[in-house]
Each structure stands twice: as structure tokens, then as C-alpha cells.
Coordinates of C-alpha atoms in Angstrom, one line a residue:
X15 CA 27.0 -30.5 -14.9
X16 CA 28.6 -29.3 -11.7
X17 CA 25.5 -27.5 -10.8
X18 CA 24.1 -31.2 -10.1
X19 CA 26.5 -31.5 -7.2
X20 CA 26.4 -28.1 -5.7
X21 CA 23.3 -28.4 -3.5
X22 CA 21.9 -25.5 -1.9
X23 CA 22.1 -25.3 1.9
X24 CA 19.6 -23.9 4.2
X25 CA 20.7 -21.2 6.8
X26 CA 20.0 -23.7 9.6
X27 CA 22.3 -26.2 8.2
X28 CA 25.4 -23.9 8.9
X29 CA 27.4 -24.2 12.1
X30 CA 28.4 -20.5 12.0
X31 CA 27.4 -17.3 10.3
X32 CA 27.0 -17.1 6.4
X33 CA 29.8 -15.6 4.4
X34 CA 31.5 -16.6 1.3
X35 CA 35.2 -16.7 2.1
X36 CA 37.8 -18.2 0.0
X37 CA 40.0 -21.0 0.9
X38 CA 42.9 -18.7 2.0
X39 CA 46.3 -20.0 2.9
X40 CA 48.2 -18.6 5.8
X41 CA 50.1 -16.2 3.5
X42 CA 46.9 -15.0 1.9
X43 CA 45.1 -14.3 5.2
X44 CA 48.3 -12.4 6.2
X45 CA 48.0 -10.4 3.0
X46 CA 44.4 -9.6 3.7
X47 CA 45.3 -8.5 7.2
X48 CA 48.1 -6.3 6.0
X49 CA 46.1 -4.9 3.3
X50 CA 44.0 -3.2 6.0
X51 CA 47.0 -0.9 6.6
X52 CA 48.1 -0.4 3.1
X53 CA 46.9 1.9 0.5
X54 CA 44.3 0.2 -1.7
X55 CA 45.4 2.1 -4.7
X56 CA 48.1 0.9 -7.1
X57 CA 51.5 2.3 -6.5
X58 CA 53.1 4.9 -8.8
X59 CA 55.2 2.2 -10.6
X60 CA 52.0 0.1 -11.6
X61 CA 52.6 -2.5 -9.2
X62 CA 49.3 -3.8 -7.6
X63 CA 48.6 -3.0 -4.0
X64 CA 48.5 -5.7 -1.4
X65 CA 44.8 -5.4 -1.3
X66 CA 44.5 -6.2 -5.0
X67 CA 47.2 -9.1 -4.8
X68 CA 45.2 -10.6 -1.9
X69 CA 41.7 -10.3 -3.6
X70 CA 43.1 -12.0 -6.7
X71 CA 44.9 -14.8 -5.1
X72 CA 42.0 -15.2 -2.8
X73 CA 39.5 -15.7 -5.6
X74 CA 41.9 -17.9 -7.5
X75 CA 42.3 -20.4 -4.8
X76 CA 38.5 -20.7 -4.3
X77 CA 38.1 -21.3 -8.1
X78 CA 41.0 -24.0 -7.9
X79 CA 39.4 -26.0 -5.3
X80 CA 35.8 -25.6 -6.6
X81 CA 37.1 -26.6 -10.0
X82 CA 38.8 -29.7 -8.4
X83 CA 35.5 -30.9 -6.9
X84 CA 33.7 -30.4 -10.2
X85 CA 36.5 -32.3 -12.0
X86 CA 36.2 -35.1 -9.4
X87 CA 32.5 -35.5 -10.0
X88 CA 33.0 -35.5 -13.7
X89 CA 35.6 -38.1 -13.6
X90 CA 33.6 -40.3 -11.5
X91 CA 30.6 -40.1 -13.8
X92 CA 32.8 -40.8 -16.8
X93 CA 34.2 -43.9 -15.2
X94 CA 30.8 -45.3 -14.3
X95 CA 29.6 -44.5 -17.8
X96 CA 32.5 -46.2 -19.5
X97 CA 31.9 -49.4 -17.3
X98 CA 28.2 -49.3 -18.4
X99 CA 29.2 -48.8 -22.1
X100 CA 31.7 -51.7 -22.0
X101 CA 29.1 -54.0 -20.4
X102 CA 26.6 -53.0 -23.2
X103 CA 29.2 -53.7 -25.9
X104 CA 29.8 -57.2 -24.6
X105 CA 26.1 -57.8 -24.3
X106 CA 25.4 -56.8 -27.8
X107 CA 28.3 -59.1 -28.9
X108 CA 26.8 -62.0 -27.1
X109 CA 23.4 -61.4 -28.3
X110 CA 24.5 -61.1 -32.0
X111 CA 26.4 -64.4 -31.6
X112 CA 23.3 -66.1 -30.4
X113 CA 21.2 -64.6 -33.2
X114 CA 23.6 -65.6 -35.8
X115 CA 23.6 -69.3 -34.4
X116 CA 19.7 -69.1 -34.6
X117 CA 19.8 -68.0 -38.2
X118 CA 22.3 -70.8 -39.0
X119 CA 19.9 -73.4 -37.3
X120 CA 16.9 -72.1 -39.3
X121 CA 19.0 -72.2 -42.5
X122 CA 19.9 -75.7 -42.0
X123 CA 16.1 -76.4 -41.4
X124 CA 15.3 -74.8 -44.5
X125 CA 18.1 -76.5 -46.6
X126 CA 16.7 -79.9 -45.3
X127 CA 13.3 -79.0 -46.2
X128 CA 14.5 -78.1 -49.8
X129 CA 16.4 -81.2 -50.3
X130 CA 13.5 -83.5 -49.2
X131 CA 10.9 -81.5 -51.0
X132 CA 9.0 -81.1 -47.9
X133 CA 8.7 -77.3 -48.5
X134 CA 8.4 -75.2 -51.6
X135 CA 11.6 -73.5 -52.9
X136 CA 10.4 -70.1 -51.8
X137 CA 10.4 -71.3 -48.2
X138 CA 14.1 -72.1 -48.4
X139 CA 14.6 -68.7 -50.0
X140 CA 12.6 -67.2 -47.1
X141 CA 14.5 -68.9 -44.3
X142 CA 17.9 -68.0 -45.9
X143 CA 17.2 -64.3 -46.3
X144 CA 19.9 -61.8 -45.5
X145 CA 18.1 -60.3 -42.6
X146 CA 15.7 -61.8 -40.2
X147 CA 13.4 -58.9 -40.7
X148 CA 12.7 -60.4 -44.2
X149 CA 10.9 -63.2 -42.4
X150 CA 8.4 -60.8 -40.9
X151 CA 7.8 -59.2 -44.3
X152 CA 6.4 -62.3 -45.7
X153 CA 3.5 -63.2 -43.6
X154 CA 2.0 -65.8 -45.9
X155 CA 5.1 -68.1 -45.1
X156 CA 5.3 -67.5 -41.4
X157 CA 2.7 -70.2 -40.7
X158 CA 5.1 -72.8 -42.2
X159 CA 7.5 -72.2 -39.3
X160 CA 7.0 -74.0 -35.9
X161 CA 5.9 -71.5 -33.0
X162 CA 9.3 -72.2 -31.5
X163 CA 11.3 -71.3 -34.5
X164 CA 9.4 -68.1 -35.1
X165 CA 9.6 -67.2 -31.4
X166 CA 13.3 -67.6 -31.5
X167 CA 13.7 -65.2 -34.5
X168 CA 11.4 -62.8 -32.9
X169 CA 13.2 -62.8 -29.6
X170 CA 16.7 -62.4 -31.0
X171 CA 15.8 -59.7 -33.4
X172 CA 14.1 -57.7 -30.6
X173 CA 17.1 -58.1 -28.3
X174 CA 19.5 -57.1 -30.9
X175 CA 17.7 -53.9 -31.7
X176 CA 17.2 -53.0 -28.1
X177 CA 20.9 -53.5 -27.2
X178 CA 22.1 -51.7 -30.2
X179 CA 20.0 -48.7 -29.1
X180 CA 21.3 -48.8 -25.7
X181 CA 24.9 -49.0 -26.9
X182 CA 24.4 -45.9 -29.1
X183 CA 22.9 -44.0 -26.1
X184 CA 25.6 -45.0 -23.7
X185 CA 28.2 -44.3 -26.3
X186 CA 26.9 -40.9 -26.7
X187 CA 26.6 -40.2 -23.2
X188 CA 30.1 -41.1 -22.6
X189 CA 31.3 -38.8 -25.3
X190 CA 29.4 -36.0 -23.6
X191 CA 31.0 -36.7 -20.2
X192 CA 34.4 -37.0 -21.6
X193 CA 34.1 -33.7 -23.5
X194 CA 32.8 -32.2 -20.1
X195 CA 35.9 -33.7 -18.3
X196 CA 38.3 -32.3 -20.8
X197 CA 36.7 -28.8 -20.5
X198 CA 37.2 -29.1 -16.8
X199 CA 40.9 -30.0 -17.1
X200 CA 41.4 -27.1 -19.5
X201 CA 39.7 -24.8 -17.0
X202 CA 41.8 -26.0 -14.2
X203 CA 45.0 -25.5 -16.2
X204 CA 43.7 -21.9 -16.8
X205 CA 43.3 -21.4 -13.0
X206 CA 46.6 -22.9 -12.2
X207 CA 48.2 -20.4 -14.6
X208 CA 46.5 -17.5 -12.9
X209 CA 47.7 -18.9 -9.6
X210 CA 51.2 -18.8 -10.7
X211 CA 50.8 -15.2 -11.7
X212 CA 49.4 -14.4 -8.3
X213 CA 52.2 -16.2 -6.6
X214 CA 54.8 -14.2 -8.6
X215 CA 53.0 -11.0 -7.3
X216 CA 53.2 -12.3 -3.8
X217 CA 56.9 -13.2 -4.2
X218 CA 57.7 -9.5 -5.2
X219 CA 56.9 -8.3 -1.7
X220 CA 59.8 -6.5 0.0
X221 CA 61.7 -8.0 2.9
X222 CA 60.0 -5.5 5.1
X223 CA 56.7 -6.7 3.8
X224 CA 57.3 -10.2 4.3
X225 CA 58.6 -9.6 7.8
X226 CA 55.3 -7.9 8.5
X227 CA 53.3 -10.8 6.9
X228 CA 55.2 -13.2 9.1
X229 CA 54.3 -11.2 12.3
X230 CA 50.6 -11.2 11.2
X231 CA 50.6 -14.9 10.3
X232 CA 51.9 -15.8 13.8
X233 CA 48.9 -13.7 15.2
X234 CA 46.6 -15.5 12.9
X235 CA 47.7 -19.0 14.1
X236 CA 47.6 -17.9 17.7
X237 CA 44.1 -16.8 17.3
X238 CA 43.1 -20.0 15.6
X239 CA 44.8 -22.0 18.3
X240 CA 42.9 -19.8 21.0
X241 CA 39.6 -20.5 19.3
X242 CA 40.4 -24.4 19.2
X243 CA 41.4 -24.5 22.8
X244 CA 38.1 -22.7 23.7
X245 CA 36.1 -25.2 21.6
X246 CA 37.9 -28.0 23.5
X247 CA 37.2 -26.6 26.9
X248 CA 33.5 -26.2 26.0
X249 CA 33.4 -29.8 24.7
X250 CA 35.1 -31.1 27.9
X251 CA 32.7 -29.1 30.2
X252 CA 29.6 -30.6 28.3
X253 CA 31.1 -34.1 28.7
X254 CA 31.7 -33.5 32.3
X255 CA 28.1 -32.3 32.8
X256 CA 26.8 -35.3 31.0
X257 CA 29.0 -37.6 33.1
X258 CA 27.7 -36.0 36.2
X259 CA 24.1 -36.3 35.0
X260 CA 24.7 -40.0 34.1
X261 CA 26.2 -40.6 37.5
X262 CA 23.3 -39.1 39.3
X263 CA 20.8 -41.1 37.3
X264 CA 22.7 -44.3 38.2
X265 CA 22.8 -43.4 42.0
X266 CA 18.9 -42.8 41.9
X267 CA 18.1 -46.2 40.3
X268 CA 20.9 -48.1 42.1
X269 CA 22.2 -49.4 38.8
X270 CA 25.7 -49.1 37.5
X271 CA 26.5 -46.9 34.5
X272 CA 29.5 -46.8 32.3
X273 CA 31.0 -43.4 32.0
X274 CA 31.3 -41.9 28.4
X275 CA 34.4 -42.4 26.4
X276 CA 36.9 -39.4 26.7
X277 CA 36.4 -38.9 23.0
X278 CA 32.8 -38.1 23.5
X279 CA 32.0 -34.6 23.0
X280 CA 28.8 -32.7 23.9
X281 CA 26.1 -35.5 23.7
X282 CA 27.1 -37.4 26.7
X283 CA 27.0 -40.8 24.9
X284 CA 28.7 -42.4 22.0
X285 CA 28.0 -45.4 19.7
X286 CA 30.8 -47.7 20.4
X287 CA 30.9 -48.8 16.8
X288 CA 31.4 -45.3 15.5
X289 CA 34.2 -44.7 18.1
X290 CA 35.9 -47.9 16.9
X291 CA 35.7 -46.9 13.3
X292 CA 36.7 -43.4 14.1
X293 CA 39.8 -44.6 15.7
X294 CA 40.8 -46.5 12.7
X295 CA 40.0 -43.5 10.3
X296 CA 42.2 -41.2 12.3
X297 CA 45.2 -43.6 12.6
X298 CA 45.1 -43.6 8.8
X299 CA 44.7 -39.8 8.7
X300 CA 47.7 -39.3 11.0
X301 CA 49.8 -41.6 8.8
X302 CA 49.1 -39.3 5.7
X303 CA 50.4 -36.0 7.3
X304 CA 53.2 -34.5 5.1
X305 CA 51.9 -36.0 1.8
X306 CA 51.2 -33.3 -0.7
X307 CA 47.9 -31.8 -2.0
X308 CA 47.3 -32.8 -5.6
X309 CA 43.9 -31.8 -7.3
X310 CA 42.0 -35.0 -8.2
X311 CA 44.2 -37.3 -6.2
X312 CA 42.8 -40.0 -4.0
X313 CA 46.0 -41.3 -2.6
X314 CA 48.2 -43.2 -1.6
X315 CA 50.9 -40.6 -2.2
X316 CA 48.9 -37.5 -2.4
X317 CA 45.3 -36.3 -1.9
X318 CA 43.0 -33.5 -2.6
X319 CA 40.7 -32.5 0.3
X320 CA 37.7 -34.9 -0.5
X321 CA 40.2 -37.7 -1.6
X322 CA 41.7 -37.5 1.8
X323 CA 38.4 -37.9 3.8
X324 CA 37.1 -40.7 1.4
X325 CA 40.5 -42.6 2.0
X326 CA 40.5 -42.1 5.7
X327 CA 37.1 -43.4 6.3
X328 CA 37.8 -46.2 3.6
X329 CA 40.4 -47.4 5.9
X330 CA 37.7 -47.8 8.6
X331 CA 35.5 -49.9 6.3
X332 CA 33.0 -46.9 5.4
X333 CA 32.5 -45.7 1.8
X334 CA 32.0 -42.2 1.2
X335 CA 31.1 -40.4 -1.9
X336 CA 33.9 -38.8 -4.0
X337 CA 33.1 -35.1 -3.7
X338 CA 32.4 -32.7 -0.9
X339 CA 29.1 -32.0 -2.5
X340 CA 28.0 -35.5 -1.8
X341 CA 30.0 -36.3 1.4
X342 CA 28.1 -33.6 3.2
X343 CA 24.9 -35.6 2.7
X344 CA 26.7 -38.9 3.7
X345 CA 25.8 -38.7 7.4
X346 CA 24.1 -37.0 10.3
X347 CA 24.6 -33.1 10.7
X348 CA 25.7 -32.3 14.3
X349 CA 26.8 -29.1 15.9
X350 CA 30.2 -28.0 16.3
X351 CA 30.1 -28.2 19.9
X352 CA 29.0 -31.9 19.6
X353 CA 31.7 -32.7 17.1
X354 CA 33.5 -35.9 17.7
X355 CA 36.8 -37.4 16.4
X356 CA 36.3 -38.8 12.9
X357 CA 33.5 -36.2 12.1
X358 CA 33.8 -34.2 8.9
X359 CA 34.0 -30.5 9.1
X360 CA 33.0 -28.8 5.9
X361 CA 33.8 -25.2 4.9
X362 CA 32.4 -22.4 2.8
X363 CA 28.8 -21.7 1.5
X364 CA 29.7 -23.9 -1.7
X365 CA 30.9 -26.7 0.5
X366 CA 34.1 -26.8 -1.5
X367 CA 36.4 -27.9 1.3
X368 CA 36.5 -30.7 3.9
X369 CA 38.6 -32.0 6.8
X370 CA 38.3 -34.8 9.5
X371 CA 38.0 -33.7 13.0
X372 CA 40.5 -35.1 15.5
X373 CA 39.3 -33.4 18.8
X374 CA 40.3 -30.4 20.9
X375 CA 39.2 -28.1 18.0
X376 CA 41.8 -29.4 15.6
X377 CA 41.5 -31.4 12.3
X378 CA 43.6 -33.1 9.7
X379 CA 43.0 -31.9 6.0
X380 CA 44.6 -31.4 2.7
X381 CA 44.6 -27.7 2.5
X382 CA 45.2 -26.5 -1.1
X383 CA 47.6 -26.7 -4.1
X384 CA 51.2 -26.4 -3.0
X385 CA 50.5 -27.3 0.6
X386 CA 50.7 -30.7 2.5
X387 CA 48.3 -32.8 4.6
X388 CA 48.6 -31.4 8.0
X389 CA 46.9 -30.9 11.4
X390 CA 45.3 -27.3 11.8
X391 CA 42.7 -25.6 14.0
X392 CA 39.2 -25.9 12.5
X393 CA 39.3 -22.2 12.8
X394 CA 42.2 -21.7 10.4
X395 CA 39.9 -19.6 8.2
X396 CA 37.8 -18.1 10.9
X397 CA 34.8 -19.3 12.6
X398 CA 32.4 -18.1 10.0
X399 CA 34.1 -20.2 7.4
X400 CA 32.8 -23.5 8.9
X401 CA 29.8 -24.6 7.0
X402 CA 28.8 -27.7 8.9
X403 CA 29.7 -30.8 10.8
X404 CA 28.7 -34.4 9.5
X405 CA 29.1 -37.6 11.2
X406 CA 29.5 -40.4 8.4
X407 CA 27.0 -43.3 8.5

């Protein structure tokens, strides 16, 4: 079922080079860097090497977030299917009631005929049969019914049969989706158990190793900040060039021109309505900083990555799909250099993570289990981790 949501992406859709990185945390990235100077082989006491720990935890975090998006898709489908089933059940009840009322009316008609002798006794037995289908099995008597009476019986029997079939199909479909959702929950629980084991391995690092990790983590953050500042300078330069070009065009035509908004990046022009909505979205996003990441959560007290971006844009009056797999198709793809505040930044080849761009190479996102909503460089996991940038529409 999850495969229906994981759409293949062409190489041209990517902002950066192609790779399949995991959603690494700061600690995990540090472990990866540290492992380059560590011996990859297990130690004599059987303790996994830092390289082995990094690889295991790296894979598990990727599995956790991908499983979250699959669970979100299954939950959404189940909710929709349950509503459809409830509606069908109500419809069946209403149609059955109408059919019973029609049968009572026809029965009264038959009884009246029998009392007045206007019809043979077998006609009354025919009209008072246990099931409406008995009427159709006795063709020689159908001519004695008026067209209106016969049509009423025919319509209600047909409607009841069709509705009962729909209810059965919907119920079976719901059961299938519910089973799938349960399977995903079980799978996620298994991943979380493995995450605990991996964290335990990380917790066994010595004080010296932890100090080295802290130093490497600081370097990683500085590098991500440097790349964010570089992107900000690039966007500012492109904006200034666009403003200059716009000013030159105005001087040549003798007409006035309004300079682009400071939040404009790259294109030199901006849809005012988008800028207004983005401002509302970002105000909401900033108010969520510090709230915990919880898989499957859509707020208001906690979020997963796509739950946060959905809530952010909902605050601006824009409805986004629930999962990253669908959100990536809910707008116009732009280059990273042309990213504007409010745009969605997607990560990894399987499009399993998303954040909302706030400008200057920074974003707000719900990073991973155990972390909190925060501002962070879009290069937090390297430039090649960025999949695409989408402007919601």
C-alpha cells in the first residue's frame, strides 16, 4: 500500500545530487564523521565499532520516518473509508425503511381487494408474500398490479440490492485498510525498539569519545550555517540584480515600478497573495518551535514532519495533503536558489522528510523522534540530502 504513495522522481526534479542519505541527527552525523578515524572492526570485547553503530542507527532513523509517512497514508485512507462505510450503512437503513413502507402499502391494497372480492385470493397471497422477489416469480399475476405499484416494488428491491452490495464491499475494504494500519503500527513499534537498542549503544561511548563527538558536531553545525549564509548571499545578489533590471526598465519607459519584496528570492517578482499567506504560515510555524516530534502527530501539541507543514499552511488557509509523498506534488517545483519563505523543502530520494523555508538558508521542521520543532539550516544533512523545493498552490 505504501508503494502507492512513494512516487518515483526523475533526476531533473532534484535540487542537488542524488544519494540516499538517512535522516541523521546531529549525534548520528557526528558518529559518522568520527567513525572515519576509528577502526571499523569490532573491538576485542565484542562492542560494535563506532562505524557499525552509526550505520545501524542511521538506517533505523530512516526506517522510522519512512514508516511514519506510510502510517499516515494508511490512517488517512482508513478514516475516509470509515466515513464512506458509515454513509452507506445509513443509506441502506433509509432504503430498507422505504421498502418496508412500500410493502405495507401494497399489503393494505391486497387486503382491501380480498375483503371486497375485487381480486382472487391468490392475488392477496401474492401481494403479502414474504419477499418482494416473490412478486416477480409470478408473472401471471403482475398484470393485476398498476404500473405505479409494480414500479415502486421494482425500484426499492433494486436499490436495496445495490446498496447492500456496496456496504459489503466498503466493509471489506475497511477491514483490509484497518489490518494494514495495524501492521504498520506493529512495524513501527519494532523499529522503535531497535532505535532504543541503538541509543543504548551510543550511550556507552566513553567521555573522551563524547568530547570528540561534541567537537565534530560543532564543526558540522558551522559548516551547515556557512552553506546557509552562502545561499542567503546568492539569493540577495539575484534579488538585487532583478531590482536593478526592473529599475532600468522603468527608467526606459518612463513608468514607475514597485521594487520586489525583501522576501523575494531569485525570480525578482512575487505573487502578493502568496507572500501574505506565507507570512501567516511562518508566524504559525515559529509559534510551534519547541514542541516535540511525535510520529503520526498533526498538532497542536506535537507534530511529525508532514503534520507540521500541513498545519503551518492550514493556518494560512491552504489545504495540503497529509503525507510527504503527496505534499511534494501539491505545488510548483522551484530551484533552491529561488526558494522563498513559505516554500516546502523536501529531503532524500524517498521524499521522507519535509520542512518549511523561512529565508536565509534556514527552515523550521520537526526533525525526528526524540527531537523538537526547531529552526535549522536546510543543509543540516548536507547539500545532497535536499530533494526538491515546492511552492504550495
